[in-house]
Coordinates of C-alpha atoms in Angstrom, one line a residue:
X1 CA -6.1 69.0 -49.0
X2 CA -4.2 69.6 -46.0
X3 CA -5.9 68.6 -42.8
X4 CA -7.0 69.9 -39.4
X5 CA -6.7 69.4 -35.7
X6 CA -7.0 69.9 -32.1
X7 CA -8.7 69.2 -28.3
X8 CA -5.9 67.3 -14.5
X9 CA -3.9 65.9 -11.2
X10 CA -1.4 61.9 -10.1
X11 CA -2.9 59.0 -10.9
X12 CA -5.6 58.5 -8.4
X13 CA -5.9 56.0 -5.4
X14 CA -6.8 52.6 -5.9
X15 CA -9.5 51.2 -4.5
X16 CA -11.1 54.7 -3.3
X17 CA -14.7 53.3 -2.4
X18 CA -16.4 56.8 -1.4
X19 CA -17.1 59.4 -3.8
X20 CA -16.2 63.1 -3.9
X21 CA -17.9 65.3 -4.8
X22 CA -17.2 69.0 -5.8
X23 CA -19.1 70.6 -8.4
X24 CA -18.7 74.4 -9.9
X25 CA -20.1 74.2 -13.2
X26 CA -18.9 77.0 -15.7
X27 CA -21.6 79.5 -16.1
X28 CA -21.8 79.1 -20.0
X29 CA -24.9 78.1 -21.9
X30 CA -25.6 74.7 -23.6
X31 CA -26.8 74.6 -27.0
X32 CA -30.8 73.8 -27.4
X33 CA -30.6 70.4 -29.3
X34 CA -33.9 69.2 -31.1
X35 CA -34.3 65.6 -30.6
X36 CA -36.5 64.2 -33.8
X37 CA -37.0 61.1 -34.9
X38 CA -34.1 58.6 -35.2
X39 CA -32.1 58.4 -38.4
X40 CA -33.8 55.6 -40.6
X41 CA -30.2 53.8 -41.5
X42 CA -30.4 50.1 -40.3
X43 CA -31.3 51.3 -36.7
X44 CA -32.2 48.6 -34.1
X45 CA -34.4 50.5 -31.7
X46 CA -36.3 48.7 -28.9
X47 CA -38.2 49.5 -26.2
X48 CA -37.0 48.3 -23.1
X49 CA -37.3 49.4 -19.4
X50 CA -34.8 51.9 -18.5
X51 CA -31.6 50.7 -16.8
X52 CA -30.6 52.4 -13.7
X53 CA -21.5 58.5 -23.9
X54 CA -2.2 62.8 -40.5
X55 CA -3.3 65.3 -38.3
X56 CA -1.2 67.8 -40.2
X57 CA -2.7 71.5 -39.1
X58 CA -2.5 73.8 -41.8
X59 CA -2.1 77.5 -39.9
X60 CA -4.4 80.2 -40.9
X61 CA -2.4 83.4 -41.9
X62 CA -5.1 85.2 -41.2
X63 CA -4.9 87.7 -38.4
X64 CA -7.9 89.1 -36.3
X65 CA -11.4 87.8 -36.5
X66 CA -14.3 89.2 -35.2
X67 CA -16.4 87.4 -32.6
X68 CA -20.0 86.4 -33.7
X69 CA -22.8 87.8 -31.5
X70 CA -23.7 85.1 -29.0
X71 CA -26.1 84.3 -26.5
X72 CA -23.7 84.0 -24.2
X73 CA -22.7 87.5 -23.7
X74 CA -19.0 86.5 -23.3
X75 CA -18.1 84.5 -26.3
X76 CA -14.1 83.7 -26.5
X77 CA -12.5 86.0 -29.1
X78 CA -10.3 83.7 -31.2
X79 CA -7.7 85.6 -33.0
X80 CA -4.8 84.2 -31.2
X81 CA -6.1 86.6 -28.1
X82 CA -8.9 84.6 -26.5
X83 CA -11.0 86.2 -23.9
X84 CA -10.4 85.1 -20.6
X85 CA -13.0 82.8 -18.5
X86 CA -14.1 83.5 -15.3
X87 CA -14.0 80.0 -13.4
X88 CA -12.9 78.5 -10.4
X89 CA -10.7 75.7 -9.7
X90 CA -12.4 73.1 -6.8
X91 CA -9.9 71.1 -5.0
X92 CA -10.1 68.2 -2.7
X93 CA -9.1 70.7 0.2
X94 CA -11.9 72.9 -0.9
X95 CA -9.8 75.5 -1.6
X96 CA -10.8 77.9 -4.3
X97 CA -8.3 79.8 -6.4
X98 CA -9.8 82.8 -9.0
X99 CA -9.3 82.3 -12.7
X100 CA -7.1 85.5 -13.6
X101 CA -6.8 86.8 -17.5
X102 CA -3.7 86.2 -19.2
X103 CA -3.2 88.6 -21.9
X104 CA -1.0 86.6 -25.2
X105 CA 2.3 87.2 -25.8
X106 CA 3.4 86.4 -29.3
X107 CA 0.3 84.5 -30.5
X108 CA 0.4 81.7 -32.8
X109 CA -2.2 81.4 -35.4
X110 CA -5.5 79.1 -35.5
X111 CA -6.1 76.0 -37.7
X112 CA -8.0 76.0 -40.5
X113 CA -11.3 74.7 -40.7
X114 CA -12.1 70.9 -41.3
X115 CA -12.8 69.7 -44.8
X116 CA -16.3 68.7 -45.5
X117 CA -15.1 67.4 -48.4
X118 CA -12.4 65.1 -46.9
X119 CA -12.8 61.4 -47.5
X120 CA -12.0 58.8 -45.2
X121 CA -9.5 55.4 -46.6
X122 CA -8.2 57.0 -50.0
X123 CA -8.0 60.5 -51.7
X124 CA -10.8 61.2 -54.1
X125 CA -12.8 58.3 -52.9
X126 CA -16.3 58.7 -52.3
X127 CA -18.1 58.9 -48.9
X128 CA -20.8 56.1 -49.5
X129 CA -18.6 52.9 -49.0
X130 CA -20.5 50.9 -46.6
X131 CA -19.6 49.2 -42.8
X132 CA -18.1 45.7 -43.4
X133 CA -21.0 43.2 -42.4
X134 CA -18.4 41.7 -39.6
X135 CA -17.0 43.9 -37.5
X136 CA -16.0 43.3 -33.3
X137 CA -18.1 42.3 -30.8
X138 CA -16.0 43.1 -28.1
X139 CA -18.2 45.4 -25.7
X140 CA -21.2 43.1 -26.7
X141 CA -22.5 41.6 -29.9
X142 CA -24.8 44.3 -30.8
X143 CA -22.0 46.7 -31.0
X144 CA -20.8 44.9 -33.6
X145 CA -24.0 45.0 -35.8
X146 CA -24.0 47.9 -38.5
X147 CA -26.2 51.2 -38.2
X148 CA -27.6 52.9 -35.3
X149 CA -27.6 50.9 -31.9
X150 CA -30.2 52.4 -29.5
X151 CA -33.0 51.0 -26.8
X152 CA -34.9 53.2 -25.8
X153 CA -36.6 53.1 -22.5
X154 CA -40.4 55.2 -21.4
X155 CA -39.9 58.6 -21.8
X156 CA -36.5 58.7 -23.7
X157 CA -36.5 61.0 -26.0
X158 CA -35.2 59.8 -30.2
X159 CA -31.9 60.3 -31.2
X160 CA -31.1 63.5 -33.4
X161 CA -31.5 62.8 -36.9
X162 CA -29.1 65.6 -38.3
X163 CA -26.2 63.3 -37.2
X164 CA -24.4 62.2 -40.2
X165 CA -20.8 60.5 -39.4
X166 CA -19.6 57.2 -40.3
X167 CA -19.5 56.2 -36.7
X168 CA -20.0 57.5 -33.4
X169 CA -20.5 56.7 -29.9
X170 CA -22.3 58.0 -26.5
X171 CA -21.1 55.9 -23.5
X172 CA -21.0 56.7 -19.7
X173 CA -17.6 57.1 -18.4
X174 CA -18.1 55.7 -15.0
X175 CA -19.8 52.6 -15.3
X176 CA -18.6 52.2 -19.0
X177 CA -22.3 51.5 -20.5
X178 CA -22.4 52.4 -24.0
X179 CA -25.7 54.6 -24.1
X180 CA -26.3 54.0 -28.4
X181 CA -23.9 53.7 -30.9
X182 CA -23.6 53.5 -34.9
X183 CA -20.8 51.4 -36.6
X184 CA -19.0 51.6 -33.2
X185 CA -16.2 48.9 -34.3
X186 CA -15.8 50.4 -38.2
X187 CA -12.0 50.8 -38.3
X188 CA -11.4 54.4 -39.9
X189 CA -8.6 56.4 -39.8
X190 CA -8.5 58.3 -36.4
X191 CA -6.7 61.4 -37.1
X192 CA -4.8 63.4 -34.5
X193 CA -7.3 61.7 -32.0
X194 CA -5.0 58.6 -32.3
X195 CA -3.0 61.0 -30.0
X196 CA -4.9 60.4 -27.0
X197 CA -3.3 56.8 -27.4
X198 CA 0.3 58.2 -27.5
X199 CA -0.3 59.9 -24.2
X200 CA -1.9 57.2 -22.3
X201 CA 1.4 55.4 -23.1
X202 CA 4.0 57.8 -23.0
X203 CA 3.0 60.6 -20.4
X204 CA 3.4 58.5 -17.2
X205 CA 6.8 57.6 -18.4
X206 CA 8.6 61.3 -18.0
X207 CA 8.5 63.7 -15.1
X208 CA 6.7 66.6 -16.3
X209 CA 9.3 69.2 -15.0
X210 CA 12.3 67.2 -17.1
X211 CA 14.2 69.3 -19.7
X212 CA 14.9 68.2 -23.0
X213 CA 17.4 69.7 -26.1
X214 CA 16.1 69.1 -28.9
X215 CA 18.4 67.8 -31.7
X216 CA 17.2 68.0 -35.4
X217 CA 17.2 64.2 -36.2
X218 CA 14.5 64.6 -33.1
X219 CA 12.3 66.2 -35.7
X220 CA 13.1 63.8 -38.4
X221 CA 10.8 62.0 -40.7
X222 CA 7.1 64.2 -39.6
X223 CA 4.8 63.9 -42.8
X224 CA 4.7 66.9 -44.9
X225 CA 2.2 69.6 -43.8
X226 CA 2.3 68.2 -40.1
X227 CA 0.6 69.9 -37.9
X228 CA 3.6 72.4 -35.3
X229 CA 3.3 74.0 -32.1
X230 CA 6.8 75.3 -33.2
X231 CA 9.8 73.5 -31.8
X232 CA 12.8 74.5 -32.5
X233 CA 16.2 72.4 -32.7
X234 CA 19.0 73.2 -30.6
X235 CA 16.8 74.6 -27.7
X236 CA 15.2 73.1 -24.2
X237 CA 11.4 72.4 -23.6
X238 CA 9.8 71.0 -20.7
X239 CA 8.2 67.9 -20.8
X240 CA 5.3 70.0 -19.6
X241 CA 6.0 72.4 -22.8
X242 CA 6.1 69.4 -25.2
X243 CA 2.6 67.8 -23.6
X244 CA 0.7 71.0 -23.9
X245 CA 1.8 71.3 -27.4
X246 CA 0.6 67.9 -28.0
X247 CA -2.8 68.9 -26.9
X248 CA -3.0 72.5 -27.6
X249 CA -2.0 72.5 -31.0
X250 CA -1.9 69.1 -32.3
X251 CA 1.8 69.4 -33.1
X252 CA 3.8 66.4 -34.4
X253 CA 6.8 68.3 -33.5
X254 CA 5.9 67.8 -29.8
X255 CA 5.0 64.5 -30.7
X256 CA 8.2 63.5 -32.5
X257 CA 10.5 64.7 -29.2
X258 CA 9.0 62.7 -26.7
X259 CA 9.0 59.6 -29.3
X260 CA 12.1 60.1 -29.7
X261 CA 12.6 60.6 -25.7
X262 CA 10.6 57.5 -25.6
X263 CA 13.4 54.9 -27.8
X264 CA 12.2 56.7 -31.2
X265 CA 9.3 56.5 -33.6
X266 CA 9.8 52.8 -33.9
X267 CA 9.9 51.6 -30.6
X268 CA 6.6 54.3 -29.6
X269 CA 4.8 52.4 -32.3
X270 CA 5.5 49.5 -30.7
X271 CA 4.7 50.4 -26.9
X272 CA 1.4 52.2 -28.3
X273 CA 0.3 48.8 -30.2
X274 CA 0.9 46.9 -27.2
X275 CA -0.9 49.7 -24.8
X276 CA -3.9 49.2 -27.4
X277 CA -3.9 45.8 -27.2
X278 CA -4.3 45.8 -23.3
X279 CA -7.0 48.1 -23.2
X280 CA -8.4 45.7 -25.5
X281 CA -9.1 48.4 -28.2
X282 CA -8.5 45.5 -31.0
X283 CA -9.6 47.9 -34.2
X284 CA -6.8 49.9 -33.8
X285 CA -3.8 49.3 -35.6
X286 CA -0.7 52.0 -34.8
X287 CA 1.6 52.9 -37.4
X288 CA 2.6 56.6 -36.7
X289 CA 2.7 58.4 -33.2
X290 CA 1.0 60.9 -34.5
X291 CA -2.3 60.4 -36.4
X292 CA -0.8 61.2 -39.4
X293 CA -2.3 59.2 -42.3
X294 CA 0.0 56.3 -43.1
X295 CA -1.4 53.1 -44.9
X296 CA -2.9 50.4 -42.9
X297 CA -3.7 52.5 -39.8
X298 CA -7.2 52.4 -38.6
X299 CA -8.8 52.4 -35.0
X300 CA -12.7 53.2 -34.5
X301 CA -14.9 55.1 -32.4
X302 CA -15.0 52.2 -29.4
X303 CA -11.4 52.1 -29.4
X304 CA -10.8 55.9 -29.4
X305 CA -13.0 56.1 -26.4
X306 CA -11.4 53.5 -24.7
X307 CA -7.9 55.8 -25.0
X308 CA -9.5 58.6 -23.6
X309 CA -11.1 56.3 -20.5
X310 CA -8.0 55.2 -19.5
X311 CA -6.0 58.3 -20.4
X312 CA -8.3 60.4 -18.0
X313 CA -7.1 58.3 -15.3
X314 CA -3.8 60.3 -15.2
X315 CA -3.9 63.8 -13.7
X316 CA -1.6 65.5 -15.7
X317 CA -3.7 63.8 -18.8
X318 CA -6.6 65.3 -17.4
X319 CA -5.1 69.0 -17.3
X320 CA -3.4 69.1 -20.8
X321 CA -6.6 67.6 -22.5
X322 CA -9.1 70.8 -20.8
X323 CA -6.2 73.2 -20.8
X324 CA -7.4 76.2 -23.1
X325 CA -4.8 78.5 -23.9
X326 CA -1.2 78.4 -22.1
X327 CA 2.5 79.6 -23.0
X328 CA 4.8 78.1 -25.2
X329 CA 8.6 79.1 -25.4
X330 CA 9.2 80.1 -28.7
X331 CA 12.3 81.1 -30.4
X332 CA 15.3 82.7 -28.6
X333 CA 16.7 86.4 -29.3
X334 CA 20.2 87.8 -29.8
X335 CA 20.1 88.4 -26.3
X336 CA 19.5 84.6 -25.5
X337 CA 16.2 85.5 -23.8
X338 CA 13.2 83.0 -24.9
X339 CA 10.1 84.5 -26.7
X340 CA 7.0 83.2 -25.2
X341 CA 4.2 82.3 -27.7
X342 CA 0.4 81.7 -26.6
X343 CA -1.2 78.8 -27.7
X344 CA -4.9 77.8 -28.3
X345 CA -6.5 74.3 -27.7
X346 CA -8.2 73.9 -31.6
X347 CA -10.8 71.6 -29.6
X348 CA -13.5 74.0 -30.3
X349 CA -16.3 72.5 -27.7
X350 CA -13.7 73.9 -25.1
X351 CA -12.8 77.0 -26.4
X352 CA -15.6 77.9 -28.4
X353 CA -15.7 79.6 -32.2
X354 CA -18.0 81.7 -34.6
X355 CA -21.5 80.1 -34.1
X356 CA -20.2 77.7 -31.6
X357 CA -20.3 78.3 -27.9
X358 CA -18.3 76.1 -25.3
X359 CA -20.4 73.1 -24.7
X360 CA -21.5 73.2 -20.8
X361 CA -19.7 70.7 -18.7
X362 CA -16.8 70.0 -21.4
X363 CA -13.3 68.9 -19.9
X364 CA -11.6 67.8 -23.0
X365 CA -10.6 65.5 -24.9
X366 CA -9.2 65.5 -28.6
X367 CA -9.7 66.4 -31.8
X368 CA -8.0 65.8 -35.2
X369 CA -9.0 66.1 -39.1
X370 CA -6.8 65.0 -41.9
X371 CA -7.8 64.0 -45.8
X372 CA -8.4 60.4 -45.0
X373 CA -10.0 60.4 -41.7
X374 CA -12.1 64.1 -42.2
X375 CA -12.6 65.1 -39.0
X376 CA -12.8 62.9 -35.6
X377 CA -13.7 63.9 -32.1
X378 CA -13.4 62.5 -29.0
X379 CA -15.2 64.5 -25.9
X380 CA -15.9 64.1 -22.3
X381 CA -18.4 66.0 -20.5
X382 CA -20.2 66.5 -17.3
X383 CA -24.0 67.9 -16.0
X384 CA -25.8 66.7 -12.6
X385 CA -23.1 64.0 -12.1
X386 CA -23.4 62.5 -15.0
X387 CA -19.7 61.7 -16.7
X388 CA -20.1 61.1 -20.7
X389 CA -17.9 59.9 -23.6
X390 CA -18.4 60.5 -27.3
X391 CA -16.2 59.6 -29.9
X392 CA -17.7 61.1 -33.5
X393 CA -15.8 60.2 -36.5
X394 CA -16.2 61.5 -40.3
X395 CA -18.9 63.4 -40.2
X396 CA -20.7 63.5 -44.2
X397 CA -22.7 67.0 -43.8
X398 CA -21.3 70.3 -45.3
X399 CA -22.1 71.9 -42.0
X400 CA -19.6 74.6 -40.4
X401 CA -17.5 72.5 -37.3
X402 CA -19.9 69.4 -38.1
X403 CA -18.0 67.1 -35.7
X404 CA -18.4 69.3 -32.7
X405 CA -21.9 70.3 -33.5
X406 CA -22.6 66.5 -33.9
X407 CA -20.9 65.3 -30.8
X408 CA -22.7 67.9 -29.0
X409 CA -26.3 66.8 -30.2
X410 CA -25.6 63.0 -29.1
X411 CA -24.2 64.9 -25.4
X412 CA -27.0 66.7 -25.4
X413 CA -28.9 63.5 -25.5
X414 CA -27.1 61.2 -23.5
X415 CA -27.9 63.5 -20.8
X416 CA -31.1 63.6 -21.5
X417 CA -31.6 59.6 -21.6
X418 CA -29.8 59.3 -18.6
X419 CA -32.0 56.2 -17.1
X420 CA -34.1 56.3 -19.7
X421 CA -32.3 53.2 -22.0
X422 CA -31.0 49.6 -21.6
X423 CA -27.4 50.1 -23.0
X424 CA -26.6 48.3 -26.4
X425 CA -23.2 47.3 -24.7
X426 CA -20.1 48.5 -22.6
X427 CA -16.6 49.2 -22.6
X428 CA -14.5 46.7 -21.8
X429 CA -11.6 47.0 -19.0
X430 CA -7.8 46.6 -19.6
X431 CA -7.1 43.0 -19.6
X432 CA -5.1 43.5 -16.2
X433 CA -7.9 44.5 -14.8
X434 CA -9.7 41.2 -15.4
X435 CA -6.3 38.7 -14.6
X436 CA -7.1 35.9 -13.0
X437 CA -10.7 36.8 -12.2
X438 CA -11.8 34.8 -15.6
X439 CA -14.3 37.0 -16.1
X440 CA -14.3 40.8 -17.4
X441 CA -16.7 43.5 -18.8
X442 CA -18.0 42.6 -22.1
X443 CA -16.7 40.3 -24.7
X444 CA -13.1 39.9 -26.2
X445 CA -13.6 37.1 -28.6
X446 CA -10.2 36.6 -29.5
X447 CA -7.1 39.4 -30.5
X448 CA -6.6 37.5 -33.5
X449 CA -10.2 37.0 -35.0
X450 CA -11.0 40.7 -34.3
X451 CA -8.2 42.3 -35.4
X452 CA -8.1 41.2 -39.1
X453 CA -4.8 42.4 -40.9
X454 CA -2.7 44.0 -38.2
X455 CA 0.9 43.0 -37.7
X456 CA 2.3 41.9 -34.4
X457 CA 2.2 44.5 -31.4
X458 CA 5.5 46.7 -33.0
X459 CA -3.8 50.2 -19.4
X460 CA -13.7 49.7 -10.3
X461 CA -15.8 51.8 -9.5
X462 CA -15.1 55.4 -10.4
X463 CA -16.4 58.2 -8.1
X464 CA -16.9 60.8 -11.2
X465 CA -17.5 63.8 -10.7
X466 CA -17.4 68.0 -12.3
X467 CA -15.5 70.8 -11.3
X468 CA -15.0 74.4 -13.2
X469 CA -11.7 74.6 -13.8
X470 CA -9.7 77.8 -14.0
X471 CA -6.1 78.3 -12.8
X472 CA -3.5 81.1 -13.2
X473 CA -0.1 80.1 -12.3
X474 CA 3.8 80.9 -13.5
X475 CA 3.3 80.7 -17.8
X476 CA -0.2 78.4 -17.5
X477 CA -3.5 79.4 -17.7
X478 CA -6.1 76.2 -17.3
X479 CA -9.6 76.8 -18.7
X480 CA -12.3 74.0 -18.7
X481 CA -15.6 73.4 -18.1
X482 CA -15.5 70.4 -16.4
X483 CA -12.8 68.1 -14.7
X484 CA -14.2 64.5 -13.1
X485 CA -12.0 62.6 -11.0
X486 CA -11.4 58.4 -11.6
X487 CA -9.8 56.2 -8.9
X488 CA -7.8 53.5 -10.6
X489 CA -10.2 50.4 -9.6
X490 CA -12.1 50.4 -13.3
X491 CA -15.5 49.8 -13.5
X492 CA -16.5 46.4 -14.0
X493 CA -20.1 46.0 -14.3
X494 CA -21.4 43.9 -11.5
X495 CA -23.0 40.4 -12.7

């Protein structure tokens, strides 16, 4: 099989104690979810008083599709000429800029759809293997337990039952509570979601306006049927270019230029090990840049949510991750004159798809599928305030877009919950963040102990909050649902 993939301004102010607050929510429709009763798979459910969420793209060659009928009215129309969104960007200043169309260019063609049939660890291996008894506790010792993790509270409503991936997560992004959980800390292979890692560590390191040539050894060693955005040797991108065709498309091309900006693939491993290791995300063990599946590399649901935490502290994180559709350069003509390409996201909660409409309040983050991992997602949304994380990996049901129809269903009820459950744990904050205070959010029993296997390593409060994105400007066109805003003081739960 080949496999699948997909998924804003500096790095914020420390110490920021007031919150802003600037909402436009996009005018799109959420999906009804039916909460029923709670899947019957070694849940630990108690009631409790309620406590104030290789990614190698094979291209479709097919050309236009027609767009389903849809409640919605306005439905993108995905055929490598998306419709455009009406939205509004909200700025600190409170000035308001109008979302304007951007009709494509040369359009590059969609991914195919995930796998159902894709099997996480080995080709050809069956879907049944269970969670190993021990896994982390790190985030709290009922994280660690195996099956569903939820509390519920008076008045919460039951988890949906038609959710059916290995492991997945609901935690809130501000104060980091992890709302339920299932085989949070079962190490899996992450996909193209593993990405979110590579930017959290590399991103901040280039100014986004610095041009590169790329040189073919620049390209060298990506697995076969990697996922491309299209680079081509011999020409200049952006660093902006590259990191929109890291998001956009998934491409390991991108990915493979800025490693090898970064000191090459080697040396990336190595910084993206040791950025895992201090965002105490101690399941995940890096062996390609990329996502693409290599032996030995695993992460898990926790851990992918802690990448996007801390990665959605960076602005320009924040605006490739809920860009929808921008330009690419593409190839250049006997006249020397660049051919401009537009690009997708393949995050299908943010752009929508047949019988899938944008999820309400989504600003991101990533996606990936590839024959070992299936297909993983890792989302954040906002509605009323409220900032989620979920992280769904592997789903097992034969359902059309499974992951982002599952990771919708466990939004749909974490906003629903909201105050209505004790948390089953939290995510922990970057070691730095706890230095010298002796004392941190949740529980890091020992690098070692919890991560079994790996070789040597080869980032306070938050004032969350959503904003409608839509900007038109030079080659870029930014569409998103929601955008919250983090100041750099992480959120350690007060004891």
């Amino acid at each position: 099989m080949r496999p699948v993939s997909a998924s804003a301004a500096g790095h914020l102010r420390p110490g920021g104690s007031s919150r802003r607050v600037i909402h436009t929510m996009i005018g799109s429709v959420a999906a009804a979810c039916t909460f029923s009763s709670v899947s019957a798979v070694n849940v630990s459910q108690r009631t409790a008083s309620p406590s104030p969420a290789s990614e190698n793209t094979a291209f479709e060659k097919s050309g236009l599709e027609k767009s389903a009928s849809s409640p919605l009215g306005s439905r993108l129309r995905v055929s490598g000429r998306p419709a455009s969104l009406a939205l509004s960007l909200a700025v600190a200043s409170a000035a308001v800029l109008p979302a304007l169309a951007a009709g494509p260019a040369a359009a590059l063609p969609r991914d195919d759809k995930p796998s159902p049939t894709a099997t996480p660890g080995a080709p050809g291996k069956p879907n049944s293997d269970p969670p190993p008894a021990d896994m982390s506790k790190v985030g709290g010792d009922q994280l660690g337990q195996a099956g569903t993790q939820v509390r519920l509270g008076a008045g919460a409503p039951v988890l949906p039952k038609d959710v059916t991936a290995r492991s997945w997560i609901v935690a809130d992004a501000e104060s980091g509570q992890v709302l339920a959980s299932h085989n949070a800390h079962w190490r899996l292979p992450p996909a193209s979601t593993l990405k979110m890692l590579f930017a959290d560590t590399v991103l901040p390191k280039f100014p986004r306006d610095q041009q590169h040539t790329v040189t073919p050894d620049d390209l060298a060693g990506m697995g076969p049927g990697s996922s491309l955005v299209g680079v081509k040797p011999n020409l200049s991108y952006s660093v902006h270019d590259l990191w929109l065709g890291v998001f956009l498309r998934s491409g390991n091309d991108a990915v493979h230029v800025l490693a090898s900006m970064n000191g090459g693939v080697p040396k990336t491993v190595q910084d993206m090990q040791a950025q895992a290791d201090e965002l105490q995300a101690l399941d995940t063990r890096v062996v390609s840049p990329d996502g693409y599946d290599m032996p030995g590399q695993v992460s898990s649901a926790y851990d992918l949510t802690l990448f996007a935490r801390s990665g959605l502290q960076n602005k320009d994180f924040r605006e490739y991750c809920s860009t929808a559709t921008a330009k690419f350069p593409g190839a250049e003509g006997k006249d020397k004159k660049r051919e401009t390409l537009e690009i997708q996201n393949t995050n299908r909660l943010l752009t929508g798809d047949f019988g899938l409409a944008p999820y309400k309040g989504i600003a991101g983050v990533k996606n990936g599928n590839t024959t070992n991992a299936g297909s993983t997602f890792t989302g954040v949304a906002e509605r009323g305030g409220k900032v989620l994380l979920v992280t769904v990996m592997n789903p097992a049901s034969g359902e059309s877009q499974a992951v982002y129809k599952e990771a919708a269903r466990l939004l749909d009820w974490g906003f629903a919950a909201n105050g209505k459950v004790t948390p089953v744990g939290e995510l922990v904050p970057p070691k730095s963040a706890t230095a010298g205070t002796g004392t941190g959010s949740g529980n890091a029993q020992g690098s070692a102990k919890n991560r079994t296997g790996q070789a040597a390593p080869a980032k306070g409060e938050s004032g969350g909050i959503g904003v409608a994105l839509g900007v038109a400007g030079g080659a870029l066109v930014l569409v998103a649902g929601a955008i919250f805003l983090l100041n750099r003081r992480w959120p350690i739960r007060k004891r």
